[in-house]
CSV table of C-alpha atoms in Angstrom, one decimal:
chain,number,residue,atom,x,y,z
A,942,UNK,CA,3.6,-15.4,-17.1
A,943,UNK,CA,4.9,-18.5,-19.4
A,944,UNK,CA,4.9,-17.8,-22.6
A,945,UNK,CA,4.5,-20.3,-25.2
A,946,UNK,CA,6.2,-20.2,-29.4
A,947,UNK,CA,3.6,-21.5,-31.2
A,948,UNK,CA,4.5,-22.3,-35.2
A,949,UNK,CA,2.7,-19.6,-37.9
A,950,UNK,CA,-0.9,-21.3,-38.6
A,951,UNK,CA,-0.8,-24.3,-41.9
A,952,UNK,CA,-4.0,-23.5,-42.9
A,953,UNK,CA,-3.1,-20.3,-43.7
A,954,UNK,CA,0.0,-20.2,-44.8
A,955,UNK,CA,-1.8,-22.7,-47.7
A,956,UNK,CA,-3.8,-20.2,-48.6
A,957,UNK,CA,-1.6,-17.6,-48.5
A,958,UNK,CA,0.8,-19.4,-50.6
A,959,UNK,CA,-2.3,-19.2,-53.0
A,960,UNK,CA,-3.6,-16.1,-53.1
A,961,UNK,CA,0.9,-15.3,-53.7
A,962,UNK,CA,1.2,-16.6,-56.8
A,963,UNK,CA,-2.0,-15.1,-58.1
A,964,UNK,CA,-1.1,-11.8,-56.8
A,965,UNK,CA,-0.3,-9.5,-59.9
A,966,UNK,CA,3.7,-8.5,-57.2
A,967,UNK,CA,5.3,-9.5,-55.4
A,968,UNK,CA,4.1,-10.7,-51.8
A,969,UNK,CA,6.0,-11.4,-49.0
A,970,UNK,CA,5.0,-13.5,-46.0
A,971,UNK,CA,6.2,-13.0,-42.1
A,972,UNK,CA,6.5,-16.0,-39.9
A,973,UNK,CA,4.6,-19.2,-42.7
A,974,UNK,CA,4.6,-22.6,-41.1
A,975,UNK,CA,7.8,-24.1,-41.9
A,976,UNK,CA,6.8,-28.8,-42.1
A,977,UNK,CA,6.1,-30.8,-44.3
A,978,UNK,CA,3.3,-30.0,-45.4
A,979,UNK,CA,3.8,-26.3,-46.2
A,980,UNK,CA,7.6,-27.0,-47.5
A,981,UNK,CA,5.3,-29.9,-50.2
A,982,UNK,CA,3.0,-26.6,-50.7
A,983,UNK,CA,6.4,-23.8,-51.3
A,984,UNK,CA,8.0,-27.2,-53.2
A,985,UNK,CA,4.0,-27.7,-55.8
A,986,UNK,CA,4.2,-23.6,-57.0
A,987,UNK,CA,8.0,-24.5,-57.6
A,988,UNK,CA,7.4,-26.7,-60.0
A,989,UNK,CA,4.1,-25.1,-61.9
A,990,UNK,CA,7.3,-22.0,-62.5
A,991,UNK,CA,6.2,-19.9,-59.2
A,992,UNK,CA,9.2,-18.4,-58.4
A,993,UNK,CA,9.5,-19.2,-54.4
A,994,UNK,CA,12.5,-17.8,-52.2
A,995,UNK,CA,12.4,-18.7,-48.9
A,996,UNK,CA,14.1,-17.5,-45.9
A,997,UNK,CA,13.2,-18.4,-41.8
A,998,UNK,CA,11.5,-15.9,-41.3
A,999,UNK,CA,9.6,-14.1,-44.2
A,1000,UNK,CA,9.4,-16.0,-47.7
A,1001,UNK,CA,8.9,-14.1,-51.3
A,1002,UNK,CA,7.2,-14.8,-53.3
A,1003,UNK,CA,7.0,-13.7,-57.4
A,1004,UNK,CA,2.6,-13.8,-57.8
A,1005,UNK,CA,1.8,-14.6,-61.5
A,1006,UNK,CA,-1.9,-13.8,-62.9
A,1007,UNK,CA,-2.0,-15.3,-65.8
A,1008,UNK,CA,-1.4,-18.8,-63.8
A,1009,UNK,CA,2.1,-21.3,-63.8
A,1010,UNK,CA,5.5,-20.4,-66.1
A,1011,UNK,CA,5.2,-23.6,-67.1
A,1012,UNK,CA,3.2,-24.6,-69.7
A,1013,UNK,CA,3.9,-29.0,-68.1
A,1014,UNK,CA,4.4,-29.7,-64.7
A,1015,UNK,CA,4.2,-33.2,-62.7
A,1016,UNK,CA,3.1,-31.9,-59.1
A,1017,UNK,CA,3.4,-34.1,-55.9
A,1018,UNK,CA,1.6,-32.6,-53.2
A,1019,UNK,CA,2.6,-35.1,-50.2
A,1020,UNK,CA,0.3,-35.8,-47.4
A,1021,UNK,CA,-1.4,-32.2,-47.3
A,1022,UNK,CA,-5.1,-31.6,-48.3
A,1023,UNK,CA,-4.7,-27.6,-48.6
A,1024,UNK,CA,-1.8,-28.3,-51.5
A,1025,UNK,CA,-3.6,-31.2,-53.4
A,1026,UNK,CA,-7.1,-30.0,-53.3
A,1027,UNK,CA,-5.7,-25.9,-53.9
A,1028,UNK,CA,-3.0,-26.8,-56.5
A,1029,UNK,CA,-4.7,-28.1,-59.3
A,1030,UNK,CA,-7.4,-25.2,-58.2
A,1031,UNK,CA,-4.7,-23.4,-59.1
A,1032,UNK,CA,-3.0,-24.3,-62.0
A,1033,UNK,CA,-6.8,-23.8,-63.6
A,1034,UNK,CA,-6.8,-20.5,-64.6
A,1035,UNK,CA,-3.1,-21.4,-66.7
A,1036,UNK,CA,-3.1,-22.5,-69.7
A,1037,UNK,CA,-0.7,-26.6,-69.8
A,1038,UNK,CA,-1.0,-29.9,-69.4
A,1039,UNK,CA,-0.8,-30.3,-65.1
A,1040,UNK,CA,-0.1,-34.2,-63.0
A,1041,UNK,CA,-1.0,-33.8,-58.9
A,1042,UNK,CA,-0.3,-37.4,-57.3
A,1043,UNK,CA,-0.2,-37.5,-53.5
A,1044,UNK,CA,1.2,-40.1,-50.5
A,1045,UNK,CA,-1.0,-42.6,-50.1
A,1046,UNK,CA,-2.9,-42.0,-46.5
A,1047,UNK,CA,-3.2,-38.8,-49.5
A,1048,UNK,CA,-4.2,-40.7,-52.0
A,1049,UNK,CA,-8.1,-42.1,-50.2
A,1050,UNK,CA,-9.0,-38.5,-49.0
A,1051,UNK,CA,-11.7,-37.3,-50.9
A,1052,UNK,CA,-11.6,-34.0,-53.8
A,1053,UNK,CA,-14.9,-35.4,-55.5
A,1054,UNK,CA,-17.2,-32.2,-54.9
A,1055,UNK,CA,-14.1,-29.9,-55.7
A,1056,UNK,CA,-13.3,-31.9,-59.1
A,1057,UNK,CA,-16.7,-31.9,-60.2
A,1058,UNK,CA,-18.2,-28.2,-60.0
A,1059,UNK,CA,-14.2,-27.4,-61.2
A,1060,UNK,CA,-15.5,-30.5,-64.2
A,1061,UNK,CA,-19.2,-27.6,-64.4
A,1062,UNK,CA,-17.0,-24.6,-65.2
A,1063,UNK,CA,-15.9,-26.2,-67.8
A,1064,UNK,CA,-12.3,-27.3,-66.6
A,1065,UNK,CA,-10.5,-30.3,-68.3
A,1066,UNK,CA,-9.9,-32.5,-65.4
A,1067,UNK,CA,-9.3,-36.3,-64.8
A,1068,UNK,CA,-8.8,-38.9,-62.5
A,1069,UNK,CA,-6.1,-41.6,-63.6
A,1070,UNK,CA,-7.1,-44.1,-61.1
A,1071,UNK,CA,-10.7,-44.3,-58.7
A,1072,UNK,CA,-13.3,-41.4,-59.5
A,1073,UNK,CA,-12.5,-38.3,-57.0
A,1074,UNK,CA,-9.3,-38.9,-56.1
A,1075,UNK,CA,-5.9,-38.3,-56.7
A,1076,UNK,CA,-4.0,-38.9,-58.8
A,1077,UNK,CA,-5.4,-36.8,-61.4
A,1078,UNK,CA,-4.2,-34.4,-64.6
A,1079,UNK,CA,-5.8,-30.9,-65.4
A,1080,UNK,CA,-5.4,-29.7,-69.2
A,1081,UNK,CA,-5.8,-25.8,-68.3
A,1082,UNK,CA,-7.5,-23.2,-70.6
A,1083,UNK,CA,-8.0,-20.7,-68.1
A,1084,UNK,CA,-11.8,-20.5,-66.3
A,1085,UNK,CA,-15.0,-18.3,-67.7
A,1086,UNK,CA,-16.4,-18.2,-64.2
A,1087,UNK,CA,-19.5,-18.4,-64.5
A,1088,UNK,CA,-22.9,-20.3,-61.1
A,1089,UNK,CA,-21.7,-23.8,-59.9
A,1090,UNK,CA,-23.5,-25.6,-56.7
A,1091,UNK,CA,-20.8,-27.0,-54.6
A,1092,UNK,CA,-21.3,-29.5,-51.5
A,1093,UNK,CA,-19.4,-29.0,-48.7
A,1094,UNK,CA,-20.7,-31.4,-46.6
A,1095,UNK,CA,-17.3,-32.9,-46.5
A,1096,UNK,CA,-14.2,-30.7,-46.0
A,1097,UNK,CA,-14.6,-26.6,-46.0
A,1098,UNK,CA,-11.2,-26.6,-48.1
A,1099,UNK,CA,-13.0,-27.8,-51.5
A,1100,UNK,CA,-15.3,-24.2,-50.5
A,1101,UNK,CA,-11.9,-22.2,-50.0
A,1102,UNK,CA,-10.4,-23.4,-53.0
A,1103,UNK,CA,-12.6,-22.4,-55.0
A,1104,UNK,CA,-12.9,-19.0,-53.3
A,1105,UNK,CA,-9.4,-18.3,-54.1
A,1106,UNK,CA,-9.7,-19.3,-57.8
A,1107,UNK,CA,-13.0,-17.1,-58.0
A,1108,UNK,CA,-10.6,-13.2,-59.2
A,1109,UNK,CA,-8.5,-15.5,-61.8
A,1110,UNK,CA,-12.1,-15.9,-63.7
A,1111,UNK,CA,-12.8,-14.3,-66.4
A,1112,UNK,CA,-15.9,-13.4,-65.2
A,1113,UNK,CA,-15.5,-13.7,-61.7
A,1114,UNK,CA,-17.7,-16.9,-60.0
A,1115,UNK,CA,-21.1,-17.3,-57.7
A,1116,UNK,CA,-21.0,-20.5,-55.9
A,1117,UNK,CA,-23.8,-21.9,-54.3
A,1118,UNK,CA,-23.2,-24.2,-50.8
A,1119,UNK,CA,-25.8,-27.2,-50.6
A,1120,UNK,CA,-23.7,-28.9,-47.1
A,1121,UNK,CA,-21.0,-26.4,-45.2
A,1122,UNK,CA,-18.7,-28.8,-42.6
A,1123,UNK,CA,-16.1,-26.3,-40.3
A,1124,UNK,CA,-17.6,-22.7,-41.6
A,1125,UNK,CA,-15.5,-21.2,-39.6
A,1126,UNK,CA,-12.3,-21.7,-42.0
A,1127,UNK,CA,-14.5,-19.7,-44.5
A,1128,UNK,CA,-13.6,-16.5,-42.7
A,1129,UNK,CA,-10.2,-17.6,-42.1
A,1130,UNK,CA,-10.1,-17.1,-45.9
A,1131,UNK,CA,-12.2,-14.2,-46.5
A,1132,UNK,CA,-10.7,-12.3,-44.2
A,1133,UNK,CA,-6.9,-13.3,-46.1
A,1134,UNK,CA,-9.0,-12.9,-49.6
A,1135,UNK,CA,-9.8,-9.1,-48.3
A,1136,UNK,CA,-5.9,-8.5,-47.2
A,1137,UNK,CA,-4.6,-9.7,-51.6
A,1138,UNK,CA,-7.3,-7.1,-52.5
A,1139,UNK,CA,-10.6,-8.9,-53.4
A,1140,UNK,CA,-14.4,-8.5,-51.8
A,1141,UNK,CA,-16.5,-11.3,-51.3
A,1142,UNK,CA,-20.4,-10.5,-51.2
A,1143,UNK,CA,-22.0,-13.1,-49.8
A,1144,UNK,CA,-26.0,-13.6,-49.1
A,1145,UNK,CA,-26.3,-16.7,-47.2
A,1146,UNK,CA,-26.0,-19.9,-48.2
A,1147,UNK,CA,-25.0,-17.4,-52.5
A,1148,UNK,CA,-20.7,-16.2,-52.0
A,1149,UNK,CA,-19.7,-13.5,-55.1
A,1150,UNK,CA,-16.1,-13.6,-56.1
A,1151,UNK,CA,-15.7,-11.1,-58.6
A,1152,UNK,CA,-12.7,-10.8,-61.1
A,1153,UNK,CA,-10.3,-8.9,-61.2
A,1154,UNK,CA,-7.0,-10.3,-59.3
A,1155,UNK,CA,-5.6,-9.9,-56.6
A,1156,UNK,CA,-2.7,-7.1,-55.1
A,1157,UNK,CA,0.5,-8.6,-53.9
A,1158,UNK,CA,1.0,-7.7,-49.9
A,1159,UNK,CA,2.9,-8.9,-46.7
A,1160,UNK,CA,1.3,-10.6,-45.0
A,1161,UNK,CA,2.4,-11.5,-40.9
A,1162,UNK,CA,1.0,-14.7,-39.7
A,1163,UNK,CA,-0.9,-15.8,-36.8
A,1164,UNK,CA,0.5,-18.9,-34.5
A,1165,UNK,CA,-2.1,-22.2,-35.6
A,1166,UNK,CA,-4.6,-22.4,-33.2
A,1167,UNK,CA,-5.3,-25.9,-33.6
A,1168,UNK,CA,-1.2,-26.9,-32.1
A,1169,UNK,CA,-1.6,-24.1,-29.7
A,1170,UNK,CA,-4.2,-26.6,-28.6
A,1171,UNK,CA,-2.5,-28.8,-26.8
A,1172,UNK,CA,-0.6,-27.0,-25.5
A,1173,UNK,CA,-3.8,-25.2,-23.7
A,1174,UNK,CA,-5.4,-29.2,-22.3
A,1175,UNK,CA,-2.5,-29.8,-20.9
A,1176,UNK,CA,-2.0,-26.3,-18.9
A,1177,UNK,CA,-6.3,-27.3,-18.4
A,1178,UNK,CA,-4.3,-31.2,-17.2
A,1179,UNK,CA,-2.4,-29.6,-14.5
A,1180,UNK,CA,-3.2,-28.3,-11.5
A,1181,UNK,CA,-1.3,-24.5,-10.9
A,1182,UNK,CA,-0.5,-25.1,-14.9
A,1183,UNK,CA,-0.4,-21.7,-16.8
A,1184,UNK,CA,0.2,-21.2,-20.8
A,1185,UNK,CA,0.1,-18.4,-22.8
A,1186,UNK,CA,0.2,-17.7,-26.2
A,1187,UNK,CA,0.9,-14.5,-27.6
A,1188,UNK,CA,-0.5,-13.4,-30.7
A,1189,UNK,CA,-3.7,-15.1,-30.7
A,1190,UNK,CA,-6.5,-13.0,-29.6
A,1191,UNK,CA,-9.6,-11.8,-29.7
A,1192,UNK,CA,-9.1,-10.7,-33.6
A,1193,UNK,CA,-7.4,-14.0,-34.5
A,1194,UNK,CA,-8.9,-15.5,-37.9
A,1195,UNK,CA,-8.6,-18.9,-36.5
A,1196,UNK,CA,-12.2,-20.2,-35.0
A,1197,UNK,CA,-10.8,-23.1,-33.8
A,1198,UNK,CA,-9.3,-20.3,-30.7
A,1199,UNK,CA,-12.6,-21.3,-29.7
A,1200,UNK,CA,-11.6,-24.8,-28.1
A,1201,UNK,CA,-10.6,-23.1,-25.0
A,1202,UNK,CA,-14.6,-21.7,-24.3
A,1203,UNK,CA,-15.1,-25.2,-24.0
A,1204,UNK,CA,-12.2,-25.1,-21.2
A,1205,UNK,CA,-13.6,-22.5,-19.9
A,1206,UNK,CA,-16.2,-24.6,-19.7
A,1207,UNK,CA,-14.7,-27.4,-18.4
A,1208,UNK,CA,-13.8,-25.9,-15.0
A,1209,UNK,CA,-10.4,-24.3,-17.2
A,1210,UNK,CA,-9.7,-20.9,-15.4
A,1211,UNK,CA,-9.7,-19.2,-19.0
A,1212,UNK,CA,-8.2,-15.9,-20.6
A,1213,UNK,CA,-8.8,-14.0,-23.9
A,1214,UNK,CA,-6.9,-10.9,-23.7
A,1215,UNK,CA,-6.3,-8.1,-27.8
A,1216,UNK,CA,-3.4,-10.1,-28.5
A,1217,UNK,CA,-3.1,-13.1,-26.2
A,1218,UNK,CA,-4.3,-16.3,-24.3
A,1219,UNK,CA,-4.0,-17.4,-21.0
A,1220,UNK,CA,-5.2,-20.2,-20.5
A,1221,UNK,CA,-5.1,-22.2,-16.3
A,1222,UNK,CA,-5.5,-25.7,-14.8
A,1223,UNK,CA,-7.8,-25.3,-11.8
A,1224,UNK,CA,-8.2,-29.0,-10.7
A,1225,UNK,CA,-11.5,-28.8,-12.1
A,1226,UNK,CA,-12.4,-30.5,-15.4
A,1227,UNK,CA,-15.7,-31.4,-15.2
A,1228,UNK,CA,-17.5,-33.2,-18.4
A,1229,UNK,CA,-20.0,-31.8,-21.1
A,1230,UNK,CA,-21.8,-33.0,-24.2
A,1231,UNK,CA,-20.1,-30.5,-26.9
A,1232,UNK,CA,-20.8,-30.1,-30.3
A,1233,UNK,CA,-17.0,-29.8,-32.2
A,1234,UNK,CA,-18.6,-29.0,-35.8
A,1235,UNK,CA,-16.9,-26.4,-36.6
A,1236,UNK,CA,-13.6,-27.1,-35.0
A,1237,UNK,CA,-13.8,-30.8,-35.2
A,1238,UNK,CA,-9.4,-31.1,-36.5
A,1239,UNK,CA,-9.4,-30.1,-31.9
A,1240,UNK,CA,-12.0,-32.7,-31.1
A,1241,UNK,CA,-9.0,-35.1,-30.8
A,1242,UNK,CA,-7.3,-33.2,-28.2
A,1243,UNK,CA,-10.1,-32.9,-25.9
A,1244,UNK,CA,-10.9,-36.8,-26.7
A,1245,UNK,CA,-7.5,-37.0,-25.6
A,1246,UNK,CA,-8.2,-35.2,-21.6
A,1247,UNK,CA,-11.2,-36.2,-22.0
A,1248,UNK,CA,-11.1,-38.8,-18.9
A,1249,UNK,CA,-9.0,-37.1,-16.7
A,1250,UNK,CA,-13.2,-35.2,-16.5
A,1251,UNK,CA,-15.2,-35.5,-13.5
A,1252,UNK,CA,-18.4,-36.5,-16.0
A,1253,UNK,CA,-18.4,-38.4,-19.7
A,1254,UNK,CA,-16.9,-36.3,-22.8
A,1255,UNK,CA,-19.6,-36.3,-25.2
A,1256,UNK,CA,-18.4,-35.0,-28.6
A,1257,UNK,CA,-21.4,-34.2,-31.4
A,1258,UNK,CA,-21.6,-33.9,-35.1
A,1259,UNK,CA,-17.5,-34.8,-36.0
A,1260,UNK,CA,-18.3,-37.2,-39.4
A,1261,UNK,CA,-16.0,-35.2,-41.5
A,1262,UNK,CA,-13.0,-36.0,-39.2
A,1263,UNK,CA,-13.5,-39.6,-40.6
A,1264,UNK,CA,-11.9,-38.8,-43.4
A,1265,UNK,CA,-9.1,-36.6,-42.5
A,1266,UNK,CA,-5.7,-38.3,-42.2
A,1267,UNK,CA,-7.1,-41.4,-40.4
A,1268,UNK,CA,-10.3,-41.4,-38.6
A,1269,UNK,CA,-9.8,-39.6,-36.6
A,1270,UNK,CA,-13.1,-40.6,-34.3
A,1271,UNK,CA,-12.3,-44.0,-34.7
A,1272,UNK,CA,-8.2,-43.4,-34.2
A,1273,UNK,CA,-9.5,-41.6,-30.7
A,1274,UNK,CA,-11.7,-44.5,-29.6
A,1275,UNK,CA,-9.1,-47.5,-30.3
A,1276,UNK,CA,-6.4,-45.4,-28.6
A,1277,UNK,CA,-8.5,-44.4,-25.6
A,1278,UNK,CA,-10.0,-47.9,-25.4
A,1279,UNK,CA,-5.6,-49.3,-25.2
A,1280,UNK,CA,-5.4,-47.2,-21.6
A,1281,UNK,CA,-8.8,-48.9,-20.8
A,1282,UNK,CA,-10.8,-45.9,-20.8
A,1283,UNK,CA,-14.7,-46.4,-20.7
A,1284,UNK,CA,-15.8,-44.8,-25.5
A,1285,UNK,CA,-18.3,-45.3,-26.7
A,1286,UNK,CA,-19.2,-44.4,-30.7
A,1287,UNK,CA,-21.4,-43.5,-33.3
A,1288,UNK,CA,-21.5,-42.4,-37.1
A,1289,UNK,CA,-21.1,-38.6,-36.2
A,1290,UNK,CA,-20.4,-38.9,-32.2
A,1291,UNK,CA,-17.7,-40.2,-29.7
A,1292,UNK,CA,-18.4,-40.5,-25.6
A,1293,UNK,CA,-15.5,-40.9,-22.7
A,1294,UNK,CA,-16.0,-42.1,-19.9
A,1295,UNK,CA,-13.9,-41.5,-16.8
A,1296,UNK,CA,-10.4,-43.4,-16.1
A,1297,UNK,CA,-7.9,-43.6,-15.3
A,1298,UNK,CA,-5.6,-44.6,-18.5
A,1299,UNK,CA,-3.2,-47.4,-17.7
A,1300,UNK,CA,0.4,-47.0,-17.4
A,1301,UNK,CA,2.9,-47.8,-20.1
A,1302,UNK,CA,0.9,-48.0,-23.4
A,1303,UNK,CA,2.0,-47.5,-26.8
A,1304,UNK,CA,-0.6,-45.1,-28.5
A,1305,UNK,CA,-0.8,-46.2,-32.3
A,1306,UNK,CA,-1.3,-43.4,-34.6
A,1307,UNK,CA,-2.0,-44.1,-37.6
A,1308,UNK,CA,0.6,-41.9,-39.4
A,1309,UNK,CA,-1.8,-38.8,-38.0
A,1310,UNK,CA,0.6,-36.0,-36.8
A,1311,UNK,CA,-3.0,-34.9,-34.2
A,1312,UNK,CA,-3.3,-38.5,-32.6
A,1313,UNK,CA,0.3,-37.6,-31.7
A,1314,UNK,CA,0.2,-34.1,-30.4
A,1315,UNK,CA,-3.4,-35.1,-28.8
A,1316,UNK,CA,-2.1,-38.0,-26.1
A,1317,UNK,CA,0.8,-36.6,-25.5
A,1318,UNK,CA,-1.8,-34.2,-23.7
A,1319,UNK,CA,-2.5,-38.3,-21.9
A,1320,UNK,CA,0.5,-39.3,-21.4
A,1321,UNK,CA,1.2,-35.2,-19.2
A,1322,UNK,CA,-1.3,-37.9,-16.5
A,1323,UNK,CA,-0.2,-41.3,-18.2
A,1324,UNK,CA,3.8,-42.6,-17.7
A,1325,UNK,CA,5.2,-44.6,-20.0
A,1326,UNK,CA,2.7,-44.1,-23.3
A,1327,UNK,CA,5.1,-44.9,-26.8
A,1328,UNK,CA,3.5,-44.1,-29.9
A,1329,UNK,CA,4.2,-46.0,-33.0
A,1330,UNK,CA,5.1,-43.1,-35.5
A,1331,UNK,CA,6.3,-40.2,-33.4
A,1332,UNK,CA,7.7,-38.5,-35.8
A,1333,UNK,CA,4.6,-37.8,-38.2
A,1334,UNK,CA,4.1,-34.7,-36.2
A,1335,UNK,CA,6.9,-33.0,-39.3
A,1336,UNK,CA,3.4,-32.3,-41.3
A,1337,UNK,CA,2.7,-29.4,-38.8
A,1338,UNK,CA,5.3,-29.4,-36.2
A,1339,UNK,CA,9.0,-30.6,-36.9
A,1340,UNK,CA,9.9,-29.6,-33.0
A,1341,UNK,CA,6.5,-30.1,-31.3
A,1342,UNK,CA,8.4,-33.1,-29.3
A,1343,UNK,CA,10.8,-30.4,-28.1
A,1344,UNK,CA,8.5,-27.6,-27.0
A,1345,UNK,CA,6.3,-29.8,-25.0
A,1346,UNK,CA,9.3,-31.5,-22.5
A,1347,UNK,CA,10.1,-27.6,-22.6
A,1348,UNK,CA,6.5,-26.9,-20.7
A,1349,UNK,CA,6.6,-24.5,-18.1
A,1350,UNK,CA,5.6,-26.3,-14.5
A,1351,UNK,CA,2.7,-25.7,-12.6
A,1352,UNK,CA,2.6,-22.8,-10.8
């Protein structure tokens, strides 16, 4: 059974770095993701004064429950949304002046609901340029705690950042959430907080986070389920090809593993055991209508696979994909049209009709790693596809092209 080794989860690595930095003692992260985003997060921690020792298979972080060691720092968050949203929140719990900036791509992405919530909690935070965007400066004096209302309808990362902050506040945090997208990512956060010694009490849309800090631990990072989606799709689109991803089974934390259920509905053979998931192409791919609000990072994977289905593929409730690294909904539509595929879009949906993609087209990546990796699936059945920026995969998977070229052949 051909197994594919998928790098560690970006989402889990970022949360684990925050938790380890905030914990009392030294934590070890086993098999963390080595990529531009996570290296940027680790570098940001170092600039704030945390000790981060990086070895190939394990990172060790000396936690500081009292906050950053440095009282002044300038942190560049690169393209990383988790870095750009989590690190200012972590810094707020300390004492000092901390400036954060990011790449032009990340500067365009919103963080207004999070910074408003931090201000509501008494944090002195100033946006230098456009309100609700990087760059920003935090004049930190610790966070008292209390109750805050949050709209996480654009990004679940706003809620995750506040949940992670809760145990570092003096009195704890009560978060009332008015809207939430990508809810499974919040489940990852809650499970990881438990692993670091904190139990959050949830009552509907209200989250009660106790004060008291985190305990250091050794934490194993599971493979990235969003990255695995390209390999599962590669199996589904090729009759007789079978791909197994070890480490992603029934106990996996990441909601994006639910992408295989979409492939199952389309006709692929899917088997999930306790510690692995296998997808096999059956030669059948049916059209379908699917709500991907909770697994929207895999929307481009499905869009890239969709032309090969026997009927239309309609993906709904994915408005938040328009405020990712690029407008992913529009990027998918534009590239599919370049390939001669019939596509319709609305504010929060995309519908792709069956068609044979034209060979030899150039995929416009918009500097977005997920656009490249998704259309690599299309390229399996479309000769001569090229990308205007193939290297942007370094954000999450620097070795992606090599790994995809080494896919096991159809059985």
